[in-house]
PDB file of C-alpha atoms in Angstrom:
ATOM      1  CA  UNK A   1      -0.011   0.029   0.112  1.00  0.00           C
ATOM      2  CA  UNK A   2       3.307   2.601   0.984  1.00  0.00           C
ATOM      3  CA  UNK A   3       4.281   2.129  -2.573  1.00  0.00           C
ATOM      4  CA  UNK A   4       1.433   2.168  -4.188  1.00  0.00           C
ATOM      5  CA  UNK A   5       0.593   5.955  -2.477  1.00  0.00           C
ATOM      6  CA  UNK A   6       3.983   6.795  -3.891  1.00  0.00           C
ATOM      7  CA  UNK A   7       3.696   6.342  -6.868  1.00  0.00           C
ATOM      8  CA  UNK A   8       0.598   7.497  -7.127  1.00  0.00           C
ATOM      9  CA  UNK A   9       2.279  10.662  -5.419  1.00  0.00           C
ATOM     10  CA  UNK A  10       4.250  11.620  -8.512  1.00  0.00           C
ATOM     11  CA  UNK A  11       2.709  13.365 -11.150  1.00  0.00           C
ATOM     12  CA  UNK A  12       4.372  10.664 -13.805  1.00  0.00           C
ATOM     13  CA  UNK A  13       3.032   8.030 -11.469  1.00  0.00           C
ATOM     14  CA  UNK A  14      -0.902   8.996 -12.718  1.00  0.00           C
ATOM     15  CA  UNK A  15       0.225  10.200 -16.168  1.00  0.00           C
ATOM     16  CA  UNK A  16       1.143   6.904 -16.237  1.00  0.00           C
ATOM     17  CA  UNK A  17      -2.569   5.224 -15.053  1.00  0.00           C
ATOM     18  CA  UNK A  18      -4.770   7.379 -16.452  1.00  0.00           C
ATOM     19  CA  UNK A  19      -2.612   6.147 -20.242  1.00  0.00           C
ATOM     20  CA  UNK A  20      -3.746   3.197 -19.591  1.00  0.00           C
ATOM     21  CA  UNK A  21      -6.618   3.860 -18.356  1.00  0.00           C
ATOM     22  CA  UNK A  22      -6.485   5.925 -22.346  1.00  0.00           C
ATOM     23  CA  UNK A  23      -5.090   2.858 -24.661  1.00  0.00           C
ATOM     24  CA  UNK A  24      -7.425   0.143 -22.787  1.00  0.00           C
ATOM     25  CA  UNK A  25     -10.159   2.087 -23.599  1.00  0.00           C
ATOM     26  CA  UNK A  26      -9.122   1.911 -27.583  1.00  0.00           C
ATOM     27  CA  UNK A  27      -8.499  -1.126 -27.409  1.00  0.00           C
ATOM     28  CA  UNK A  28     -12.158  -1.854 -25.864  1.00  0.00           C
ATOM     29  CA  UNK A  29     -13.726   0.256 -28.018  1.00  0.00           C
ATOM     30  CA  UNK A  30     -12.120  -1.677 -30.627  1.00  0.00           C
ATOM     31  CA  UNK A  31     -12.754  -5.411 -29.946  1.00  0.00           C
ATOM     32  CA  UNK A  32     -16.781  -3.965 -29.582  1.00  0.00           C
ATOM     33  CA  UNK A  33     -16.331  -2.567 -33.615  1.00  0.00           C
ATOM     34  CA  UNK A  34     -15.003  -5.119 -34.951  1.00  0.00           C
ATOM     35  CA  UNK A  35     -17.291  -7.328 -32.991  1.00  0.00           C
ATOM     36  CA  UNK A  36     -20.915  -5.838 -34.168  1.00  0.00           C
ATOM     37  CA  UNK A  37     -21.676  -4.472 -30.518  1.00  0.00           C
ATOM     38  CA  UNK A  38     -23.785  -0.919 -30.417  1.00  0.00           C
ATOM     39  CA  UNK A  39     -23.454   2.455 -32.021  1.00  0.00           C
ATOM     40  CA  UNK A  40     -23.927   4.125 -28.420  1.00  0.00           C
ATOM     41  CA  UNK A  41     -21.668   1.959 -26.890  1.00  0.00           C
ATOM     42  CA  UNK A  42     -18.398   2.223 -28.745  1.00  0.00           C
ATOM     43  CA  UNK A  43     -19.635   6.689 -28.873  1.00  0.00           C
ATOM     44  CA  UNK A  44     -19.441   6.024 -25.133  1.00  0.00           C
ATOM     45  CA  UNK A  45     -16.769   4.159 -24.556  1.00  0.00           C
ATOM     46  CA  UNK A  46     -13.753   6.400 -27.545  1.00  0.00           C
ATOM     47  CA  UNK A  47     -15.520   9.291 -25.672  1.00  0.00           C
ATOM     48  CA  UNK A  48     -14.444   7.808 -21.874  1.00  0.00           C
ATOM     49  CA  UNK A  49     -10.099   7.872 -24.478  1.00  0.00           C
ATOM     50  CA  UNK A  50     -10.885  11.371 -25.222  1.00  0.00           C
ATOM     51  CA  UNK A  51     -11.940  12.488 -22.067  1.00  0.00           C
ATOM     52  CA  UNK A  52      -9.103  10.587 -20.761  1.00  0.00           C
ATOM     53  CA  UNK A  53      -6.734  12.039 -22.703  1.00  0.00           C
ATOM     54  CA  UNK A  54      -7.664  15.033 -22.060  1.00  0.00           C
ATOM     55  CA  UNK A  55      -7.217  14.997 -18.767  1.00  0.00           C
ATOM     56  CA  UNK A  56      -3.913  13.543 -18.905  1.00  0.00           C
ATOM     57  CA  UNK A  57      -3.007  17.090 -19.583  1.00  0.00           C
ATOM     58  CA  UNK A  58      -4.526  18.762 -16.692  1.00  0.00           C
ATOM     59  CA  UNK A  59      -4.410  18.262 -13.158  1.00  0.00           C
ATOM     60  CA  UNK A  60      -7.209  19.328 -10.756  1.00  0.00           C
ATOM     61  CA  UNK A  61      -7.403  20.519  -8.001  1.00  0.00           C
ATOM     62  CA  UNK A  62     -11.313  20.931  -7.763  1.00  0.00           C
ATOM     63  CA  UNK A  63     -12.565  16.840  -6.522  1.00  0.00           C
ATOM     64  CA  UNK A  64     -15.247  17.658  -8.065  1.00  0.00           C
ATOM     65  CA  UNK A  65     -13.618  18.589 -11.671  1.00  0.00           C
ATOM     66  CA  UNK A  66     -13.080  15.468 -13.483  1.00  0.00           C
ATOM     67  CA  UNK A  67     -11.510  14.742 -16.995  1.00  0.00           C
ATOM     68  CA  UNK A  68     -15.104  13.122 -18.009  1.00  0.00           C
ATOM     69  CA  UNK A  69     -16.266  17.259 -17.699  1.00  0.00           C
ATOM     70  CA  UNK A  70     -13.402  19.155 -17.591  1.00  0.00           C
ATOM     71  CA  UNK A  71     -14.591  20.824 -21.303  1.00  0.00           C
ATOM     72  CA  UNK A  72     -17.468  22.434 -19.662  1.00  0.00           C
ATOM     73  CA  UNK A  73     -15.394  23.107 -16.228  1.00  0.00           C
ATOM     74  CA  UNK A  74     -13.183  24.660 -18.888  1.00  0.00           C
ATOM     75  CA  UNK A  75     -15.650  27.397 -20.224  1.00  0.00           C
ATOM     76  CA  UNK A  76     -16.517  28.740 -16.489  1.00  0.00           C
ATOM     77  CA  UNK A  77     -12.581  29.833 -15.050  1.00  0.00           C
ATOM     78  CA  UNK A  78     -13.405  33.003 -14.419  1.00  0.00           C
ATOM     79  CA  UNK A  79     -16.295  32.023 -12.268  1.00  0.00           C
ATOM     80  CA  UNK A  80     -13.805  30.474 -10.714  1.00  0.00           C
ATOM     81  CA  UNK A  81     -15.285  27.178 -10.530  1.00  0.00           C
ATOM     82  CA  UNK A  82     -11.860  24.976 -12.451  1.00  0.00           C
ATOM     83  CA  UNK A  83      -9.350  25.882  -9.373  1.00  0.00           C
ATOM     84  CA  UNK A  84      -6.110  24.644 -11.521  1.00  0.00           C
ATOM     85  CA  UNK A  85      -4.698  23.711 -15.238  1.00  0.00           C
ATOM     86  CA  UNK A  86      -1.995  22.517 -15.182  1.00  0.00           C
ATOM     87  CA  UNK A  87      -0.012  21.865 -18.096  1.00  0.00           C
ATOM     88  CA  UNK A  88       2.367  18.778 -18.519  1.00  0.00           C
ATOM     89  CA  UNK A  89       5.482  22.115 -19.077  1.00  0.00           C
ATOM     90  CA  UNK A  90       7.292  19.999 -16.047  1.00  0.00           C
ATOM     91  CA  UNK A  91       8.110  16.825 -18.045  1.00  0.00           C
ATOM     92  CA  UNK A  92       9.119  19.513 -21.345  1.00  0.00           C
ATOM     93  CA  UNK A  93      11.217  21.470 -18.015  1.00  0.00           C
ATOM     94  CA  UNK A  94      12.227  17.784 -16.577  1.00  0.00           C
ATOM     95  CA  UNK A  95      13.210  16.632 -20.271  1.00  0.00           C
ATOM     96  CA  UNK A  96      15.598  19.547 -20.490  1.00  0.00           C
ATOM     97  CA  UNK A  97      17.452  18.941 -17.556  1.00  0.00           C
ATOM     98  CA  UNK A  98      17.582  15.799 -18.068  1.00  0.00           C
ATOM     99  CA  UNK A  99      19.703  16.607 -20.849  1.00  0.00           C
ATOM    100  CA  UNK A 100      21.363  18.865 -18.956  1.00  0.00           C
ATOM    101  CA  UNK A 101      22.798  15.548 -17.127  1.00  0.00           C
ATOM    102  CA  UNK A 102      23.237  14.316 -19.895  1.00  0.00           C
ATOM    103  CA  UNK A 103      25.306  15.725 -21.536  1.00  0.00           C
ATOM    104  CA  UNK A 104      28.020  15.738 -18.684  1.00  0.00           C
ATOM    105  CA  UNK A 105      28.151  11.152 -19.194  1.00  0.00           C
ATOM    106  CA  UNK A 106      31.504  10.150 -20.119  1.00  0.00           C
ATOM    107  CA  UNK A 107      30.094   7.331 -23.090  1.00  0.00           C
ATOM    108  CA  UNK A 108      30.436   9.285 -25.784  1.00  0.00           C
ATOM    109  CA  UNK A 109      27.947   7.048 -27.716  1.00  0.00           C
ATOM    110  CA  UNK A 110      25.092   6.898 -24.540  1.00  0.00           C
ATOM    111  CA  UNK A 111      25.605  10.287 -24.128  1.00  0.00           C
ATOM    112  CA  UNK A 112      24.666  11.540 -27.619  1.00  0.00           C
ATOM    113  CA  UNK A 113      22.058   9.330 -27.657  1.00  0.00           C
ATOM    114  CA  UNK A 114      20.365  10.410 -24.605  1.00  0.00           C
ATOM    115  CA  UNK A 115      20.743  13.681 -24.400  1.00  0.00           C
ATOM    116  CA  UNK A 116      19.024  13.828 -28.173  1.00  0.00           C
ATOM    117  CA  UNK A 117      16.492  11.241 -26.583  1.00  0.00           C
ATOM    118  CA  UNK A 118      15.729  14.313 -23.968  1.00  0.00           C
ATOM    119  CA  UNK A 119      16.384  17.550 -26.042  1.00  0.00           C
ATOM    120  CA  UNK A 120      13.153  15.085 -28.396  1.00  0.00           C
ATOM    121  CA  UNK A 121      11.053  13.970 -25.432  1.00  0.00           C
ATOM    122  CA  UNK A 122      10.802  17.525 -24.638  1.00  0.00           C
ATOM    123  CA  UNK A 123       9.867  18.726 -28.296  1.00  0.00           C
ATOM    124  CA  UNK A 124       6.908  16.395 -28.257  1.00  0.00           C
ATOM    125  CA  UNK A 125       6.296  17.844 -25.318  1.00  0.00           C
ATOM    126  CA  UNK A 126       5.714  21.263 -25.938  1.00  0.00           C
ATOM    127  CA  UNK A 127       3.737  20.393 -29.375  1.00  0.00           C
ATOM    128  CA  UNK A 128       1.680  18.362 -26.966  1.00  0.00           C
ATOM    129  CA  UNK A 129       0.831  20.797 -24.571  1.00  0.00           C
ATOM    130  CA  UNK A 130       0.336  23.599 -27.422  1.00  0.00           C
ATOM    131  CA  UNK A 131      -2.520  20.903 -28.709  1.00  0.00           C
ATOM    132  CA  UNK A 132      -4.053  20.696 -25.931  1.00  0.00           C
ATOM    133  CA  UNK A 133      -4.454  24.513 -25.412  1.00  0.00           C
ATOM    134  CA  UNK A 134      -6.099  24.043 -29.076  1.00  0.00           C
ATOM    135  CA  UNK A 135      -8.346  21.291 -27.883  1.00  0.00           C
ATOM    136  CA  UNK A 136     -10.207  23.597 -25.287  1.00  0.00           C
ATOM    137  CA  UNK A 137     -10.177  26.739 -27.345  1.00  0.00           C
ATOM    138  CA  UNK A 138      -6.613  29.113 -25.956  1.00  0.00           C
ATOM    139  CA  UNK A 139      -5.660  28.220 -29.416  1.00  0.00           C
ATOM    140  CA  UNK A 140      -8.093  29.124 -31.731  1.00  0.00           C
ATOM    141  CA  UNK A 141      -5.305  29.128 -35.164  1.00  0.00           C
ATOM    142  CA  UNK A 142      -3.580  26.587 -34.135  1.00  0.00           C
ATOM    143  CA  UNK A 143      -3.542  24.081 -36.899  1.00  0.00           C
ATOM    144  CA  UNK A 144      -3.270  20.744 -34.897  1.00  0.00           C
ATOM    145  CA  UNK A 145      -2.967  18.439 -38.240  1.00  0.00           C
ATOM    146  CA  UNK A 146       0.635  20.093 -38.752  1.00  0.00           C
ATOM    147  CA  UNK A 147       1.692  20.275 -34.627  1.00  0.00           C
ATOM    148  CA  UNK A 148       0.323  17.024 -34.710  1.00  0.00           C
ATOM    149  CA  UNK A 149       2.874  15.256 -37.571  1.00  0.00           C
ATOM    150  CA  UNK A 150       5.205  17.603 -35.504  1.00  0.00           C
ATOM    151  CA  UNK A 151       4.839  16.596 -32.580  1.00  0.00           C
ATOM    152  CA  UNK A 152       4.626  12.540 -33.440  1.00  0.00           C
ATOM    153  CA  UNK A 153       7.668  12.968 -35.929  1.00  0.00           C
ATOM    154  CA  UNK A 154       9.433  14.482 -32.150  1.00  0.00           C
ATOM    155  CA  UNK A 155       8.332  11.647 -30.898  1.00  0.00           C
ATOM    156  CA  UNK A 156       9.462   9.250 -33.064  1.00  0.00           C
ATOM    157  CA  UNK A 157      13.133  10.178 -32.650  1.00  0.00           C
ATOM    158  CA  UNK A 158      13.051  10.222 -29.492  1.00  0.00           C
ATOM    159  CA  UNK A 159      12.179   6.746 -29.932  1.00  0.00           C
ATOM    160  CA  UNK A 160      14.836   6.030 -31.920  1.00  0.00           C
ATOM    161  CA  UNK A 161      17.383   7.672 -29.433  1.00  0.00           C
ATOM    162  CA  UNK A 162      15.864   5.461 -27.248  1.00  0.00           C
ATOM    163  CA  UNK A 163      16.428   2.008 -29.083  1.00  0.00           C
ATOM    164  CA  UNK A 164      20.291   3.418 -30.598  1.00  0.00           C
ATOM    165  CA  UNK A 165      20.605   3.712 -26.937  1.00  0.00           C
ATOM    166  CA  UNK A 166      19.453   0.399 -26.213  1.00  0.00           C
ATOM    167  CA  UNK A 167      21.033  -1.625 -29.058  1.00  0.00           C
ATOM    168  CA  UNK A 168      24.615  -0.276 -28.075  1.00  0.00           C
ATOM    169  CA  UNK A 169      24.242  -1.087 -23.917  1.00  0.00           C
ATOM    170  CA  UNK A 170      23.448  -4.269 -25.443  1.00  0.00           C
ATOM    171  CA  UNK A 171      25.681  -4.937 -27.821  1.00  0.00           C
ATOM    172  CA  UNK A 172      28.770  -3.726 -24.813  1.00  0.00           C
ATOM    173  CA  UNK A 173      27.332  -5.986 -22.597  1.00  0.00           C
ATOM    174  CA  UNK A 174      27.293  -9.269 -25.082  1.00  0.00           C
ATOM    175  CA  UNK A 175      30.763  -8.213 -25.996  1.00  0.00           C
ATOM    176  CA  UNK A 176      31.753  -8.479 -22.347  1.00  0.00           C
ATOM    177  CA  UNK A 177      30.045 -12.043 -21.840  1.00  0.00           C
ATOM    178  CA  UNK A 178      31.401 -13.224 -24.894  1.00  0.00           C
ATOM    179  CA  UNK A 179      35.036 -12.027 -23.533  1.00  0.00           C
ATOM    180  CA  UNK A 180      34.079 -14.164 -20.146  1.00  0.00           C
ATOM    181  CA  UNK A 181      32.957 -17.202 -21.559  1.00  0.00           C
ATOM    182  CA  UNK A 182      35.761 -17.409 -24.699  1.00  0.00           C
ATOM    183  CA  UNK A 183      37.756 -17.715 -21.075  1.00  0.00           C
ATOM    184  CA  UNK A 184      35.860 -20.324 -19.683  1.00  0.00           C
ATOM    185  CA  UNK A 185      35.523 -22.565 -22.597  1.00  0.00           C
ATOM    186  CA  UNK A 186      38.340 -21.603 -24.553  1.00  0.00           C
ATOM    187  CA  UNK A 187      39.092 -25.468 -25.406  1.00  0.00           C
ATOM    188  CA  UNK A 188      35.970 -25.946 -25.931  1.00  0.00           C
ATOM    189  CA  UNK A 189      35.772 -24.312 -29.383  1.00  0.00           C
ATOM    190  CA  UNK A 190      37.227 -27.254 -31.098  1.00  0.00           C
ATOM    191  CA  UNK A 191      37.353 -27.371 -34.760  1.00  0.00           C
ATOM    192  CA  UNK A 192      35.702 -26.147 -37.451  1.00  0.00           C
ATOM    193  CA  UNK A 193      33.344 -27.465 -39.269  1.00  0.00           C
ATOM    194  CA  UNK A 194      33.600 -28.436 -43.325  1.00  0.00           C
ATOM    195  CA  UNK A 195      30.335 -27.146 -43.990  1.00  0.00           C
ATOM    196  CA  UNK A 196      29.582 -23.212 -44.228  1.00  0.00           C
ATOM    197  CA  UNK A 197      25.432 -23.264 -43.821  1.00  0.00           C
ATOM    198  CA  UNK A 198      25.938 -25.243 -40.039  1.00  0.00           C
ATOM    199  CA  UNK A 199      29.299 -22.717 -39.399  1.00  0.00           C
ATOM    200  CA  UNK A 200      26.390 -20.561 -39.950  1.00  0.00           C
ATOM    201  CA  UNK A 201      23.913 -21.535 -38.213  1.00  0.00           C
ATOM    202  CA  UNK A 202      26.014 -22.419 -35.233  1.00  0.00           C
ATOM    203  CA  UNK A 203      27.209 -18.655 -35.134  1.00  0.00           C
ATOM    204  CA  UNK A 204      23.327 -17.399 -35.196  1.00  0.00           C
ATOM    205  CA  UNK A 205      22.659 -19.793 -32.938  1.00  0.00           C
ATOM    206  CA  UNK A 206      25.476 -18.471 -30.436  1.00  0.00           C
ATOM    207  CA  UNK A 207      24.274 -14.320 -31.479  1.00  0.00           C
ATOM    208  CA  UNK A 208      20.724 -15.679 -29.678  1.00  0.00           C
ATOM    209  CA  UNK A 209      21.816 -17.427 -26.906  1.00  0.00           C
ATOM    210  CA  UNK A 210      24.128 -14.865 -26.278  1.00  0.00           C
ATOM    211  CA  UNK A 211      21.489 -11.904 -26.666  1.00  0.00           C
ATOM    212  CA  UNK A 212      19.009 -13.946 -24.408  1.00  0.00           C
ATOM    213  CA  UNK A 213      21.411 -14.781 -22.297  1.00  0.00           C
ATOM    214  CA  UNK A 214      22.940 -10.606 -21.883  1.00  0.00           C
ATOM    215  CA  UNK A 215      18.032  -9.508 -21.913  1.00  0.00           C
ATOM    216  CA  UNK A 216      17.307 -12.073 -18.684  1.00  0.00           C
ATOM    217  CA  UNK A 217      20.572 -11.019 -16.905  1.00  0.00           C
ATOM    218  CA  UNK A 218      18.907  -6.950 -16.946  1.00  0.00           C
ATOM    219  CA  UNK A 219      15.445  -7.061 -16.620  1.00  0.00           C
ATOM    220  CA  UNK A 220      15.839  -2.895 -16.894  1.00  0.00           C
ATOM    221  CA  UNK A 221      17.420  -3.236 -20.409  1.00  0.00           C
ATOM    222  CA  UNK A 222      15.202  -6.156 -22.116  1.00  0.00           C
ATOM    223  CA  UNK A 223      12.028  -3.537 -19.945  1.00  0.00           C
ATOM    224  CA  UNK A 224      12.987  -0.849 -21.320  1.00  0.00           C
ATOM    225  CA  UNK A 225      13.624  -2.439 -25.082  1.00  0.00           C
ATOM    226  CA  UNK A 226      10.335  -3.492 -24.705  1.00  0.00           C
ATOM    227  CA  UNK A 227       8.249  -0.364 -24.082  1.00  0.00           C
ATOM    228  CA  UNK A 228      10.297   1.251 -26.629  1.00  0.00           C
ATOM    229  CA  UNK A 229       9.391  -0.990 -29.318  1.00  0.00           C
ATOM    230  CA  UNK A 230       6.160  -0.310 -28.731  1.00  0.00           C
ATOM    231  CA  UNK A 231       6.013   2.349 -28.484  1.00  0.00           C
ATOM    232  CA  UNK A 232       6.998   2.816 -31.894  1.00  0.00           C
ATOM    233  CA  UNK A 233       3.980   1.587 -34.045  1.00  0.00           C
ATOM    234  CA  UNK A 234       2.255   5.170 -31.766  1.00  0.00           C
ATOM    235  CA  UNK A 235       4.632   7.122 -34.152  1.00  0.00           C
ATOM    236  CA  UNK A 236       4.474   5.803 -37.161  1.00  0.00           C
ATOM    237  CA  UNK A 237       1.557   4.841 -37.485  1.00  0.00           C
ATOM    238  CA  UNK A 238       0.291   8.373 -36.908  1.00  0.00           C
ATOM    239  CA  UNK A 239       2.395   9.417 -39.104  1.00  0.00           C
ATOM    240  CA  UNK A 240       1.584   6.711 -41.593  1.00  0.00           C
ATOM    241  CA  UNK A 241       4.593   4.805 -42.397  1.00  0.00           C
ATOM    242  CA  UNK A 242       3.452   1.730 -41.068  1.00  0.00           C
ATOM    243  CA  UNK A 243      -0.130   1.613 -41.039  1.00  0.00           C
ATOM    244  CA  UNK A 244      -1.467  -0.435 -38.730  1.00  0.00           C
ATOM    245  CA  UNK A 245      -5.479  -1.309 -37.605  1.00  0.00           C
ATOM    246  CA  UNK A 246      -6.040   1.236 -34.682  1.00  0.00           C
ATOM    247  CA  UNK A 247      -6.381  -2.208 -32.367  1.00  0.00           C
ATOM    248  CA  UNK A 248      -2.631  -2.408 -33.021  1.00  0.00           C
ATOM    249  CA  UNK A 249      -1.497   0.938 -31.678  1.00  0.00           C
ATOM    250  CA  UNK A 250      -4.224   1.167 -28.183  1.00  0.00           C
ATOM    251  CA  UNK A 251      -2.656  -2.732 -27.703  1.00  0.00           C
ATOM    252  CA  UNK A 252       0.906  -1.003 -28.052  1.00  0.00           C
ATOM    253  CA  UNK A 253       0.442   2.066 -26.028  1.00  0.00           C
ATOM    254  CA  UNK A 254      -1.242   0.264 -23.141  1.00  0.00           C
ATOM    255  CA  UNK A 255       1.034  -3.276 -22.330  1.00  0.00           C
ATOM    256  CA  UNK A 256       4.785  -0.337 -22.834  1.00  0.00           C
ATOM    257  CA  UNK A 257       2.052   1.552 -20.543  1.00  0.00           C
ATOM    258  CA  UNK A 258       1.833  -1.054 -18.054  1.00  0.00           C
ATOM    259  CA  UNK A 259       5.746  -1.230 -18.554  1.00  0.00           C
ATOM    260  CA  UNK A 260       6.119   2.042 -17.622  1.00  0.00           C
ATOM    261  CA  UNK A 261       3.824   1.755 -14.838  1.00  0.00           C
ATOM    262  CA  UNK A 262       6.365  -1.289 -13.225  1.00  0.00           C
ATOM    263  CA  UNK A 263       9.578   1.468 -13.270  1.00  0.00           C
ATOM    264  CA  UNK A 264       7.601   3.781 -12.243  1.00  0.00           C
ATOM    265  CA  UNK A 265       7.159   1.730 -10.061  1.00  0.00           C
ATOM    266  CA  UNK A 266      10.007  -0.133  -8.608  1.00  0.00           C
ATOM    267  CA  UNK A 267      12.828   1.993  -9.729  1.00  0.00           C
ATOM    268  CA  UNK A 268      15.478  -0.727  -8.919  1.00  0.00           C
ATOM    269  CA  UNK A 269      13.833  -1.577 -12.228  1.00  0.00           C
ATOM    270  CA  UNK A 270      14.745   1.449 -14.421  1.00  0.00           C
ATOM    271  CA  UNK A 271      17.316   1.826 -16.962  1.00  0.00           C
ATOM    272  CA  UNK A 272      20.419   3.758 -15.770  1.00  0.00           C
ATOM    273  CA  UNK A 273      21.847   6.290 -16.755  1.00  0.00           C
TER     274      UNK A 273
END
């Protein structure tokens, strides 16, 4: 219970819960739609998804204001019905601070990947805030399509940097493990096989076995790879680079949200630095 209280006290934890609920609603709506459910029920679930998406970008101090009626209450700001609305500018600032810290990393590859990833994440969140302002009427002249595409491009670049960092980490750990295995079992090398195909297949199996061993021995790295791979389908689909179904996008978003909740609630599972 204490860990749950600490988790929900974090803004990132609350945002991930909203995100998981949003994509779960999208997955339910897609499943109902494909199974021939009533249009009214599908519309209701889709409206819940939209409210949750909007609610992720707000935080409410007034307990009577919920994400489902944010649009109505936002029109009454001047009458004091909404005490406070907070943009996710804090997360943007946090990403910039993380980029500043990453600049001082000694490893050149990690420094580049992590810094560029945080910078793109900050730009993505900044664009997301502008889109939120447009949806609630603060920026009525905002071109939603253009800024949405720009937002997902920054999101895609951040994920590419994250996966590049994961690949580098895997490569370094695999090389280290290979050196250890070569020292321990140098006598098991034997004579090379006469068949080149057999030799190639053996090398492929050895590399796959080494990859599985590295990921199994490093749960934070494994979770980070899975989370980034799941997230990758979202901008690829929205940018039209890899068209999938709404169900696939919703499932990937829900999976990455659950993995993020796991890494936030269990700090030892978070990849460092």
